[in-house]
């Protein structure tokens, strides 16, 4: 087993252990700032990368070609469509980089913030639990560190105080 450190300017991922055999990685939010770096890093290590795109907010055409191996397009509010993709792709790893990451903007559109940061992730977890990959897939969830920006501790965990800094 080889260990690779995947790191990006705006987001750090833990050491991910990728076996000698190519793993299948489903990247959600692949067209955002961190997603582009993640896709490139995974491809650089020889891994297969499939990206999931939300039909409601298509971005693939606007950002040009990427180094991914394929795109699955679904309506993010459809758990059934997501289950179909999970059963078809059978990912070893799912990277969810979808997040409403602006604290300031969240005050102007709280319902969208809640849907993206909470409802979407709930749909994803429910779909995984109802799919053929529920026993084997690993999920990496990224979100905004802005939620804890006011903490003085360098390490943030489940017990950290919620302390957003907004303008």
PDB file of N, CA, C and O in Angstrom, residues 8-80:
ATOM      1  N   UNK A   8      -3.660  20.922  -1.254  1.00  0.00           N
ATOM      2  CA  UNK A   8      -4.093  21.988  -2.138  1.00  0.00           C
ATOM      3  C   UNK A   8      -3.925  23.304  -1.413  1.00  0.00           C
ATOM      4  O   UNK A   8      -3.893  23.349  -0.197  1.00  0.00           O
ATOM      5  N   UNK A   9      -3.894  24.395  -2.149  1.00  0.00           N
ATOM      6  CA  UNK A   9      -3.739  25.693  -1.507  1.00  0.00           C
ATOM      7  C   UNK A   9      -4.834  26.002  -0.485  1.00  0.00           C
ATOM      8  O   UNK A   9      -4.557  26.517   0.578  1.00  0.00           O
ATOM      9  N   UNK A  10      -6.082  25.657  -0.782  1.00  0.00           N
ATOM     10  CA  UNK A  10      -7.175  26.062   0.096  1.00  0.00           C
ATOM     11  C   UNK A  10      -7.726  24.929   0.952  1.00  0.00           C
ATOM     12  O   UNK A  10      -8.541  25.155   1.815  1.00  0.00           O
ATOM     13  N   UNK A  11      -7.296  23.696   0.743  1.00  0.00           N
ATOM     14  CA  UNK A  11      -7.906  22.575   1.452  1.00  0.00           C
ATOM     15  C   UNK A  11      -6.878  21.469   1.624  1.00  0.00           C
ATOM     16  O   UNK A  11      -6.217  21.098   0.677  1.00  0.00           O
ATOM     17  N   UNK A  12      -6.747  20.963   2.803  1.00  0.00           N
ATOM     18  CA  UNK A  12      -5.828  19.871   3.072  1.00  0.00           C
ATOM     19  C   UNK A  12      -6.625  18.600   3.301  1.00  0.00           C
ATOM     20  O   UNK A  12      -7.573  18.589   4.079  1.00  0.00           O
ATOM     21  N   UNK A  13      -6.269  17.510   2.620  1.00  0.00           N
ATOM     22  CA  UNK A  13      -6.897  16.225   2.833  1.00  0.00           C
ATOM     23  C   UNK A  13      -5.948  15.381   3.667  1.00  0.00           C
ATOM     24  O   UNK A  13      -4.735  15.541   3.601  1.00  0.00           O
ATOM     25  N   UNK A  14      -6.491  14.441   4.428  1.00  0.00           N
ATOM     26  CA  UNK A  14      -5.618  13.553   5.201  1.00  0.00           C
ATOM     27  C   UNK A  14      -4.845  12.641   4.266  1.00  0.00           C
ATOM     28  O   UNK A  14      -5.155  12.555   3.083  1.00  0.00           O
ATOM     29  N   UNK A  15      -3.836  11.953   4.815  1.00  0.00           N
ATOM     30  CA  UNK A  15      -3.139  10.957   4.007  1.00  0.00           C
ATOM     31  C   UNK A  15      -4.160   9.948   3.525  1.00  0.00           C
ATOM     32  O   UNK A  15      -4.938   9.411   4.304  1.00  0.00           O
ATOM     33  N   UNK A  16      -4.192   9.717   2.250  1.00  0.00           N
ATOM     34  CA  UNK A  16      -5.118   8.768   1.658  1.00  0.00           C
ATOM     35  C   UNK A  16      -4.292   7.585   1.193  1.00  0.00           C
ATOM     36  O   UNK A  16      -3.327   7.750   0.456  1.00  0.00           O
ATOM     37  N   UNK A  17      -4.648   6.394   1.655  1.00  0.00           N
ATOM     38  CA  UNK A  17      -3.902   5.205   1.272  1.00  0.00           C
ATOM     39  C   UNK A  17      -4.543   4.603   0.036  1.00  0.00           C
ATOM     40  O   UNK A  17      -5.662   4.117   0.077  1.00  0.00           O
ATOM     41  N   UNK A  18      -3.833   4.658  -1.074  1.00  0.00           N
ATOM     42  CA  UNK A  18      -4.325   4.122  -2.333  1.00  0.00           C
ATOM     43  C   UNK A  18      -3.536   2.857  -2.657  1.00  0.00           C
ATOM     44  O   UNK A  18      -2.318   2.849  -2.606  1.00  0.00           O
ATOM     45  N   UNK A  19      -4.247   1.799  -2.956  1.00  0.00           N
ATOM     46  CA  UNK A  19      -3.582   0.523  -3.220  1.00  0.00           C
ATOM     47  C   UNK A  19      -2.897   0.558  -4.581  1.00  0.00           C
ATOM     48  O   UNK A  19      -3.076   1.481  -5.359  1.00  0.00           O
ATOM     49  N   UNK A  20      -2.136  -0.470  -4.858  1.00  0.00           N
ATOM     50  CA  UNK A  20      -1.456  -0.590  -6.149  1.00  0.00           C
ATOM     51  C   UNK A  20      -2.480  -0.675  -7.282  1.00  0.00           C
ATOM     52  O   UNK A  20      -2.207  -0.272  -8.395  1.00  0.00           O
ATOM     53  N   UNK A  21      -3.655  -1.213  -7.004  1.00  0.00           N
ATOM     54  CA  UNK A  21      -4.711  -1.312  -7.999  1.00  0.00           C
ATOM     55  C   UNK A  21      -5.409   0.042  -8.085  1.00  0.00           C
ATOM     56  O   UNK A  21      -5.620   0.710  -7.082  1.00  0.00           O
ATOM     57  N   UNK A  22      -5.761   0.445  -9.298  1.00  0.00           N
ATOM     58  CA  UNK A  22      -6.415   1.733  -9.487  1.00  0.00           C
ATOM     59  C   UNK A  22      -7.735   1.774  -8.722  1.00  0.00           C
ATOM     60  O   UNK A  22      -8.554   0.872  -8.835  1.00  0.00           O
ATOM     61  N   UNK A  23      -7.928   2.811  -7.931  1.00  0.00           N
ATOM     62  CA  UNK A  23      -9.200   2.984  -7.237  1.00  0.00           C
ATOM     63  C   UNK A  23     -10.099   3.887  -8.073  1.00  0.00           C
ATOM     64  O   UNK A  23      -9.645   4.640  -8.919  1.00  0.00           O
ATOM     65  N   UNK A  24     -11.397   3.782  -7.821  1.00  0.00           N
ATOM     66  CA  UNK A  24     -12.381   4.607  -8.503  1.00  0.00           C
ATOM     67  C   UNK A  24     -12.809   5.694  -7.528  1.00  0.00           C
ATOM     68  O   UNK A  24     -13.260   5.412  -6.421  1.00  0.00           O
ATOM     69  N   UNK A  25     -12.654   6.930  -7.948  1.00  0.00           N
ATOM     70  CA  UNK A  25     -12.931   8.080  -7.101  1.00  0.00           C
ATOM     71  C   UNK A  25     -14.058   8.902  -7.697  1.00  0.00           C
ATOM     72  O   UNK A  25     -13.982   9.315  -8.856  1.00  0.00           O
ATOM     73  N   UNK A  26     -15.102   9.145  -6.911  1.00  0.00           N
ATOM     74  CA  UNK A  26     -16.203   9.996  -7.332  1.00  0.00           C
ATOM     75  C   UNK A  26     -16.006  11.341  -6.653  1.00  0.00           C
ATOM     76  O   UNK A  26     -16.003  11.431  -5.429  1.00  0.00           O
ATOM     77  N   UNK A  27     -15.793  12.381  -7.456  1.00  0.00           N
ATOM     78  CA  UNK A  27     -15.533  13.716  -6.923  1.00  0.00           C
ATOM     79  C   UNK A  27     -16.761  14.581  -7.180  1.00  0.00           C
ATOM     80  O   UNK A  27     -17.175  14.768  -8.323  1.00  0.00           O
ATOM     81  N   UNK A  28     -17.313  15.095  -6.112  1.00  0.00           N
ATOM     82  CA  UNK A  28     -18.484  15.965  -6.192  1.00  0.00           C
ATOM     83  C   UNK A  28     -18.002  17.369  -5.848  1.00  0.00           C
ATOM     84  O   UNK A  28     -17.416  17.585  -4.792  1.00  0.00           O
ATOM     85  N   UNK A  29     -18.222  18.300  -6.743  1.00  0.00           N
ATOM     86  CA  UNK A  29     -17.660  19.637  -6.590  1.00  0.00           C
ATOM     87  C   UNK A  29     -16.320  19.746  -7.299  1.00  0.00           C
ATOM     88  O   UNK A  29     -15.458  20.537  -6.936  1.00  0.00           O
ATOM     89  N   UNK A  30     -16.150  18.949  -8.347  1.00  0.00           N
ATOM     90  CA  UNK A  30     -14.867  18.871  -9.052  1.00  0.00           C
ATOM     91  C   UNK A  30     -14.523  20.132  -9.827  1.00  0.00           C
ATOM     92  O   UNK A  30     -13.370  20.334 -10.199  1.00  0.00           O
ATOM     93  N   UNK A  31     -15.516  20.980 -10.090  1.00  0.00           N
ATOM     94  CA  UNK A  31     -15.257  22.162 -10.905  1.00  0.00           C
ATOM     95  C   UNK A  31     -15.019  23.406 -10.065  1.00  0.00           C
ATOM     96  O   UNK A  31     -14.836  24.492 -10.596  1.00  0.00           O
ATOM     97  N   UNK A  32     -15.006  23.245  -8.751  1.00  0.00           N
ATOM     98  CA  UNK A  32     -14.684  24.357  -7.867  1.00  0.00           C
ATOM     99  C   UNK A  32     -13.185  24.475  -7.687  1.00  0.00           C
ATOM    100  O   UNK A  32     -12.401  23.689  -8.228  1.00  0.00           O
ATOM    101  N   UNK A  33     -12.770  25.429  -6.892  1.00  0.00           N
ATOM    102  CA  UNK A  33     -11.345  25.700  -6.678  1.00  0.00           C
ATOM    103  C   UNK A  33     -10.595  24.469  -6.181  1.00  0.00           C
ATOM    104  O   UNK A  33      -9.595  24.061  -6.766  1.00  0.00           O
ATOM    105  N   UNK A  34     -11.064  23.863  -5.107  1.00  0.00           N
ATOM    106  CA  UNK A  34     -10.361  22.711  -4.534  1.00  0.00           C
ATOM    107  C   UNK A  34     -10.559  21.456  -5.365  1.00  0.00           C
ATOM    108  O   UNK A  34      -9.679  20.612  -5.455  1.00  0.00           O
ATOM    109  N   UNK A  35     -11.742  21.326  -5.979  1.00  0.00           N
ATOM    110  CA  UNK A  35     -12.037  20.145  -6.774  1.00  0.00           C
ATOM    111  C   UNK A  35     -11.083  19.969  -7.937  1.00  0.00           C
ATOM    112  O   UNK A  35     -10.666  18.852  -8.253  1.00  0.00           O
ATOM    113  N   UNK A  36     -10.723  21.070  -8.585  1.00  0.00           N
ATOM    114  CA  UNK A  36      -9.788  20.995  -9.706  1.00  0.00           C
ATOM    115  C   UNK A  36      -8.440  20.427  -9.258  1.00  0.00           C
ATOM    116  O   UNK A  36      -7.850  19.586  -9.922  1.00  0.00           O
ATOM    117  N   UNK A  37      -7.977  20.883  -8.093  1.00  0.00           N
ATOM    118  CA  UNK A  37      -6.701  20.388  -7.570  1.00  0.00           C
ATOM    119  C   UNK A  37      -6.803  18.919  -7.181  1.00  0.00           C
ATOM    120  O   UNK A  37      -5.890  18.140  -7.410  1.00  0.00           O
ATOM    121  N   UNK A  38      -7.918  18.537  -6.573  1.00  0.00           N
ATOM    122  CA  UNK A  38      -8.111  17.146  -6.164  1.00  0.00           C
ATOM    123  C   UNK A  38      -8.109  16.228  -7.379  1.00  0.00           C
ATOM    124  O   UNK A  38      -7.424  15.200  -7.387  1.00  0.00           O
ATOM    125  N   UNK A  39      -8.864  16.584  -8.412  1.00  0.00           N
ATOM    126  CA  UNK A  39      -8.929  15.759  -9.622  1.00  0.00           C
ATOM    127  C   UNK A  39      -7.529  15.597 -10.221  1.00  0.00           C
ATOM    128  O   UNK A  39      -7.108  14.482 -10.549  1.00  0.00           O
ATOM    129  N   UNK A  40      -6.795  16.691 -10.335  1.00  0.00           N
ATOM    130  CA  UNK A  40      -5.435  16.624 -10.881  1.00  0.00           C
ATOM    131  C   UNK A  40      -4.536  15.733 -10.037  1.00  0.00           C
ATOM    132  O   UNK A  40      -3.753  14.939 -10.571  1.00  0.00           O
ATOM    133  N   UNK A  41      -4.618  15.857  -8.714  1.00  0.00           N
ATOM    134  CA  UNK A  41      -3.769  15.052  -7.830  1.00  0.00           C
ATOM    135  C   UNK A  41      -4.103  13.570  -7.917  1.00  0.00           C
ATOM    136  O   UNK A  41      -3.210  12.725  -7.947  1.00  0.00           O
ATOM    137  N   UNK A  42      -5.393  13.250  -7.943  1.00  0.00           N
ATOM    138  CA  UNK A  42      -5.789  11.847  -8.057  1.00  0.00           C
ATOM    139  C   UNK A  42      -5.329  11.257  -9.388  1.00  0.00           C
ATOM    140  O   UNK A  42      -4.818  10.133  -9.439  1.00  0.00           O
ATOM    141  N   UNK A  43      -5.509  12.006 -10.473  1.00  0.00           N
ATOM    142  CA  UNK A  43      -5.066  11.527 -11.776  1.00  0.00           C
ATOM    143  C   UNK A  43      -3.548  11.369 -11.811  1.00  0.00           C
ATOM    144  O   UNK A  43      -3.034  10.428 -12.408  1.00  0.00           O
ATOM    145  N   UNK A  44      -2.843  12.276 -11.156  1.00  0.00           N
ATOM    146  CA  UNK A  44      -1.380  12.213 -11.110  1.00  0.00           C
ATOM    147  C   UNK A  44      -0.907  10.920 -10.442  1.00  0.00           C
ATOM    148  O   UNK A  44       0.157  10.396 -10.781  1.00  0.00           O
ATOM    149  N   UNK A  45      -1.691  10.405  -9.485  1.00  0.00           N
ATOM    150  CA  UNK A  45      -1.317   9.159  -8.807  1.00  0.00           C
ATOM    151  C   UNK A  45      -1.862   7.933  -9.531  1.00  0.00           C
ATOM    152  O   UNK A  45      -1.769   6.827  -9.024  1.00  0.00           O
ATOM    153  N   UNK A  46      -2.442   8.132 -10.724  1.00  0.00           N
ATOM    154  CA  UNK A  46      -2.897   7.013 -11.529  1.00  0.00           C
ATOM    155  C   UNK A  46      -4.279   6.494 -11.193  1.00  0.00           C
ATOM    156  O   UNK A  46      -4.620   5.371 -11.559  1.00  0.00           O
ATOM    157  N   UNK A  47      -5.068   7.280 -10.505  1.00  0.00           N
ATOM    158  CA  UNK A  47      -6.396   6.840 -10.093  1.00  0.00           C
ATOM    159  C   UNK A  47      -7.464   7.224 -11.116  1.00  0.00           C
ATOM    160  O   UNK A  47      -7.313   8.194 -11.856  1.00  0.00           O
ATOM    161  N   UNK A  48      -8.549   6.458 -11.138  1.00  0.00           N
ATOM    162  CA  UNK A  48      -9.681   6.764 -12.011  1.00  0.00           C
ATOM    163  C   UNK A  48     -10.557   7.793 -11.304  1.00  0.00           C
ATOM    164  O   UNK A  48     -10.873   7.646 -10.125  1.00  0.00           O
ATOM    165  N   UNK A  49     -10.955   8.838 -12.027  1.00  0.00           N
ATOM    166  CA  UNK A  49     -11.744   9.921 -11.447  1.00  0.00           C
ATOM    167  C   UNK A  49     -13.006  10.144 -12.268  1.00  0.00           C
ATOM    168  O   UNK A  49     -12.935  10.429 -13.462  1.00  0.00           O
ATOM    169  N   UNK A  50     -14.143   9.990 -11.604  1.00  0.00           N
ATOM    170  CA  UNK A  50     -15.436  10.308 -12.190  1.00  0.00           C
ATOM    171  C   UNK A  50     -15.971  11.503 -11.410  1.00  0.00           C
ATOM    172  O   UNK A  50     -15.898  11.531 -10.179  1.00  0.00           O
ATOM    173  N   UNK A  51     -16.485  12.491 -12.111  1.00  0.00           N
ATOM    174  CA  UNK A  51     -17.033  13.660 -11.425  1.00  0.00           C
ATOM    175  C   UNK A  51     -18.554  13.640 -11.521  1.00  0.00           C
ATOM    176  O   UNK A  51     -19.125  13.124 -12.472  1.00  0.00           O
ATOM    177  N   UNK A  52     -19.182  14.162 -10.490  1.00  0.00           N
ATOM    178  CA  UNK A  52     -20.630  14.250 -10.439  1.00  0.00           C
ATOM    179  C   UNK A  52     -21.019  15.708 -10.585  1.00  0.00           C
ATOM    180  O   UNK A  52     -20.511  16.564  -9.855  1.00  0.00           O
ATOM    181  N   UNK A  53     -21.888  15.983 -11.548  1.00  0.00           N
ATOM    182  CA  UNK A  53     -22.301  17.356 -11.815  1.00  0.00           C
ATOM    183  C   UNK A  53     -23.790  17.510 -11.547  1.00  0.00           C
ATOM    184  O   UNK A  53     -24.588  16.645 -11.888  1.00  0.00           O
ATOM    185  N   UNK A  54     -24.162  18.624 -10.942  1.00  0.00           N
ATOM    186  CA  UNK A  54     -25.552  18.950 -10.667  1.00  0.00           C
ATOM    187  C   UNK A  54     -26.173  19.565 -11.916  1.00  0.00           C
ATOM    188  O   UNK A  54     -25.714  20.602 -12.383  1.00  0.00           O
ATOM    189  N   UNK A  55     -27.226  18.938 -12.435  1.00  0.00           N
ATOM    190  CA  UNK A  55     -27.886  19.454 -13.633  1.00  0.00           C
ATOM    191  C   UNK A  55     -28.486  20.839 -13.422  1.00  0.00           C
ATOM    192  O   UNK A  55     -28.636  21.610 -14.362  1.00  0.00           O
ATOM    193  N   UNK A  56     -28.811  21.156 -12.160  1.00  0.00           N
ATOM    194  CA  UNK A  56     -29.396  22.465 -11.875  1.00  0.00           C
ATOM    195  C   UNK A  56     -28.377  23.592 -12.029  1.00  0.00           C
ATOM    196  O   UNK A  56     -28.716  24.716 -12.371  1.00  0.00           O
ATOM    197  N   UNK A  57     -27.103  23.301 -11.753  1.00  0.00           N
ATOM    198  CA  UNK A  57     -26.035  24.305 -11.858  1.00  0.00           C
ATOM    199  C   UNK A  57     -24.871  23.722 -12.663  1.00  0.00           C
ATOM    200  O   UNK A  57     -23.795  23.478 -12.125  1.00  0.00           O
ATOM    201  N   UNK A  58     -25.060  23.479 -13.966  1.00  0.00           N
ATOM    202  CA  UNK A  58     -23.982  22.858 -14.752  1.00  0.00           C
ATOM    203  C   UNK A  58     -22.762  23.772 -14.864  1.00  0.00           C
ATOM    204  O   UNK A  58     -22.897  24.971 -15.072  1.00  0.00           O
ATOM    205  N   UNK A  59     -21.596  23.172 -14.686  1.00  0.00           N
ATOM    206  CA  UNK A  59     -20.350  23.947 -14.757  1.00  0.00           C
ATOM    207  C   UNK A  59     -19.337  23.347 -15.711  1.00  0.00           C
ATOM    208  O   UNK A  59     -18.371  23.997 -16.050  1.00  0.00           O
ATOM    209  N   UNK A  60     -19.523  22.115 -16.130  1.00  0.00           N
ATOM    210  CA  UNK A  60     -18.501  21.425 -16.931  1.00  0.00           C
ATOM    211  C   UNK A  60     -18.129  22.201 -18.187  1.00  0.00           C
ATOM    212  O   UNK A  60     -16.957  22.345 -18.506  1.00  0.00           O
ATOM    213  N   UNK A  61     -19.125  22.709 -18.893  1.00  0.00           N
ATOM    214  CA  UNK A  61     -18.842  23.422 -20.122  1.00  0.00           C
ATOM    215  C   UNK A  61     -18.142  24.752 -19.858  1.00  0.00           C
ATOM    216  O   UNK A  61     -17.302  25.190 -20.617  1.00  0.00           O
ATOM    217  N   UNK A  62     -18.474  25.403 -18.752  1.00  0.00           N
ATOM    218  CA  UNK A  62     -17.918  26.727 -18.475  1.00  0.00           C
ATOM    219  C   UNK A  62     -16.474  26.685 -18.003  1.00  0.00           C
ATOM    220  O   UNK A  62     -15.762  27.658 -18.123  1.00  0.00           O
ATOM    221  N   UNK A  63     -16.031  25.553 -17.463  1.00  0.00           N
ATOM    222  CA  UNK A  63     -14.661  25.483 -16.969  1.00  0.00           C
ATOM    223  C   UNK A  63     -13.723  24.767 -17.925  1.00  0.00           C
ATOM    224  O   UNK A  63     -12.548  24.671 -17.673  1.00  0.00           O
ATOM    225  N   UNK A  64     -14.255  24.253 -19.029  1.00  0.00           N
ATOM    226  CA  UNK A  64     -13.411  23.581 -20.006  1.00  0.00           C
ATOM    227  C   UNK A  64     -13.094  22.157 -19.608  1.00  0.00           C
ATOM    228  O   UNK A  64     -13.646  21.611 -18.663  1.00  0.00           O
ATOM    229  N   UNK A  65     -12.185  21.555 -20.328  1.00  0.00           N
ATOM    230  CA  UNK A  65     -11.865  20.151 -20.080  1.00  0.00           C
ATOM    231  C   UNK A  65     -11.040  20.000 -18.819  1.00  0.00           C
ATOM    232  O   UNK A  65     -10.308  20.880 -18.417  1.00  0.00           O
ATOM    233  N   UNK A  66     -11.188  18.849 -18.224  1.00  0.00           N
ATOM    234  CA  UNK A  66     -10.457  18.528 -17.009  1.00  0.00           C
ATOM    235  C   UNK A  66      -9.776  17.191 -17.234  1.00  0.00           C
ATOM    236  O   UNK A  66      -9.956  16.562 -18.271  1.00  0.00           O
ATOM    237  N   UNK A  67      -9.031  16.769 -16.273  1.00  0.00           N
ATOM    238  CA  UNK A  67      -8.320  15.508 -16.431  1.00  0.00           C
ATOM    239  C   UNK A  67      -9.128  14.332 -15.887  1.00  0.00           C
ATOM    240  O   UNK A  67      -8.572  13.284 -15.635  1.00  0.00           O
ATOM    241  N   UNK A  68     -10.441  14.487 -15.721  1.00  0.00           N
ATOM    242  CA  UNK A  68     -11.272  13.410 -15.205  1.00  0.00           C
ATOM    243  C   UNK A  68     -11.518  12.339 -16.277  1.00  0.00           C
ATOM    244  O   UNK A  68     -11.251  12.536 -17.449  1.00  0.00           O
ATOM    245  N   UNK A  69     -12.055  11.192 -15.826  1.00  0.00           N
ATOM    246  CA  UNK A  69     -12.321  10.072 -16.731  1.00  0.00           C
ATOM    247  C   UNK A  69     -13.775  10.000 -17.182  1.00  0.00           C
ATOM    248  O   UNK A  69     -14.115   9.170 -18.015  1.00  0.00           O
ATOM    249  N   UNK A  70     -14.634  10.829 -16.630  1.00  0.00           N
ATOM    250  CA  UNK A  70     -16.030  10.812 -17.019  1.00  0.00           C
ATOM    251  C   UNK A  70     -16.857  11.723 -16.137  1.00  0.00           C
ATOM    252  O   UNK A  70     -16.436  12.102 -15.049  1.00  0.00           O
ATOM    253  N   UNK A  71     -18.037  12.078 -16.634  1.00  0.00           N
ATOM    254  CA  UNK A  71     -18.963  12.929 -15.883  1.00  0.00           C
ATOM    255  C   UNK A  71     -20.300  12.219 -15.776  1.00  0.00           C
ATOM    256  O   UNK A  71     -20.808  11.698 -16.770  1.00  0.00           O
ATOM    257  N   UNK A  72     -20.852  12.192 -14.581  1.00  0.00           N
ATOM    258  CA  UNK A  72     -22.210  11.726 -14.351  1.00  0.00           C
ATOM    259  C   UNK A  72     -23.018  12.957 -13.981  1.00  0.00           C
ATOM    260  O   UNK A  72     -22.634  13.706 -13.077  1.00  0.00           O
ATOM    261  N   UNK A  73     -24.123  13.176 -14.673  1.00  0.00           N
ATOM    262  CA  UNK A  73     -24.947  14.360 -14.442  1.00  0.00           C
ATOM    263  C   UNK A  73     -26.290  13.936 -13.846  1.00  0.00           C
ATOM    264  O   UNK A  73     -26.976  13.083 -14.423  1.00  0.00           O
ATOM    265  N   UNK A  74     -26.620  14.517 -12.686  1.00  0.00           N
ATOM    266  CA  UNK A  74     -27.874  14.188 -12.017  1.00  0.00           C
ATOM    267  C   UNK A  74     -28.491  15.443 -11.419  1.00  0.00           C
ATOM    268  O   UNK A  74     -27.847  16.483 -11.314  1.00  0.00           O
ATOM    269  N   UNK A  75     -29.726  15.311 -11.005  1.00  0.00           N
ATOM    270  CA  UNK A  75     -30.380  16.331 -10.202  1.00  0.00           C
ATOM    271  C   UNK A  75     -30.011  16.028  -8.753  1.00  0.00           C
ATOM    272  O   UNK A  75     -30.360  14.968  -8.237  1.00  0.00           O
ATOM    273  N   UNK A  76     -29.314  16.931  -8.095  1.00  0.00           N
ATOM    274  CA  UNK A  76     -28.815  16.672  -6.748  1.00  0.00           C
ATOM    275  C   UNK A  76     -29.924  16.427  -5.727  1.00  0.00           C
ATOM    276  O   UNK A  76     -29.669  15.868  -4.670  1.00  0.00           O
ATOM    277  N   UNK A  77     -31.135  16.838  -6.010  1.00  0.00           N
ATOM    278  CA  UNK A  77     -32.213  16.596  -5.053  1.00  0.00           C
ATOM    279  C   UNK A  77     -32.828  15.207  -5.219  1.00  0.00           C
ATOM    280  O   UNK A  77     -33.692  14.818  -4.446  1.00  0.00           O
ATOM    281  N   UNK A  78     -32.357  14.422  -6.198  1.00  0.00           N
ATOM    282  CA  UNK A  78     -32.902  13.092  -6.448  1.00  0.00           C
ATOM    283  C   UNK A  78     -32.006  12.010  -5.852  1.00  0.00           C
ATOM    284  O   UNK A  78     -30.964  11.669  -6.421  1.00  0.00           O
ATOM    285  N   UNK A  79     -32.437  11.461  -4.736  1.00  0.00           N
ATOM    286  CA  UNK A  79     -31.690  10.372  -4.112  1.00  0.00           C
ATOM    287  C   UNK A  79     -31.642   9.154  -5.035  1.00  0.00           C
ATOM    288  O   UNK A  79     -30.619   8.478  -5.122  1.00  0.00           O
ATOM    289  N   UNK A  80     -32.729   8.900  -5.758  1.00  0.00           N
ATOM    290  CA  UNK A  80     -32.772   7.738  -6.652  1.00  0.00           C
ATOM    291  C   UNK A  80     -31.747   7.852  -7.785  1.00  0.00           C
ATOM    292  O   UNK A  80     -31.101   6.863  -8.136  1.00  0.00           O
TER     293      UNK A  80
END
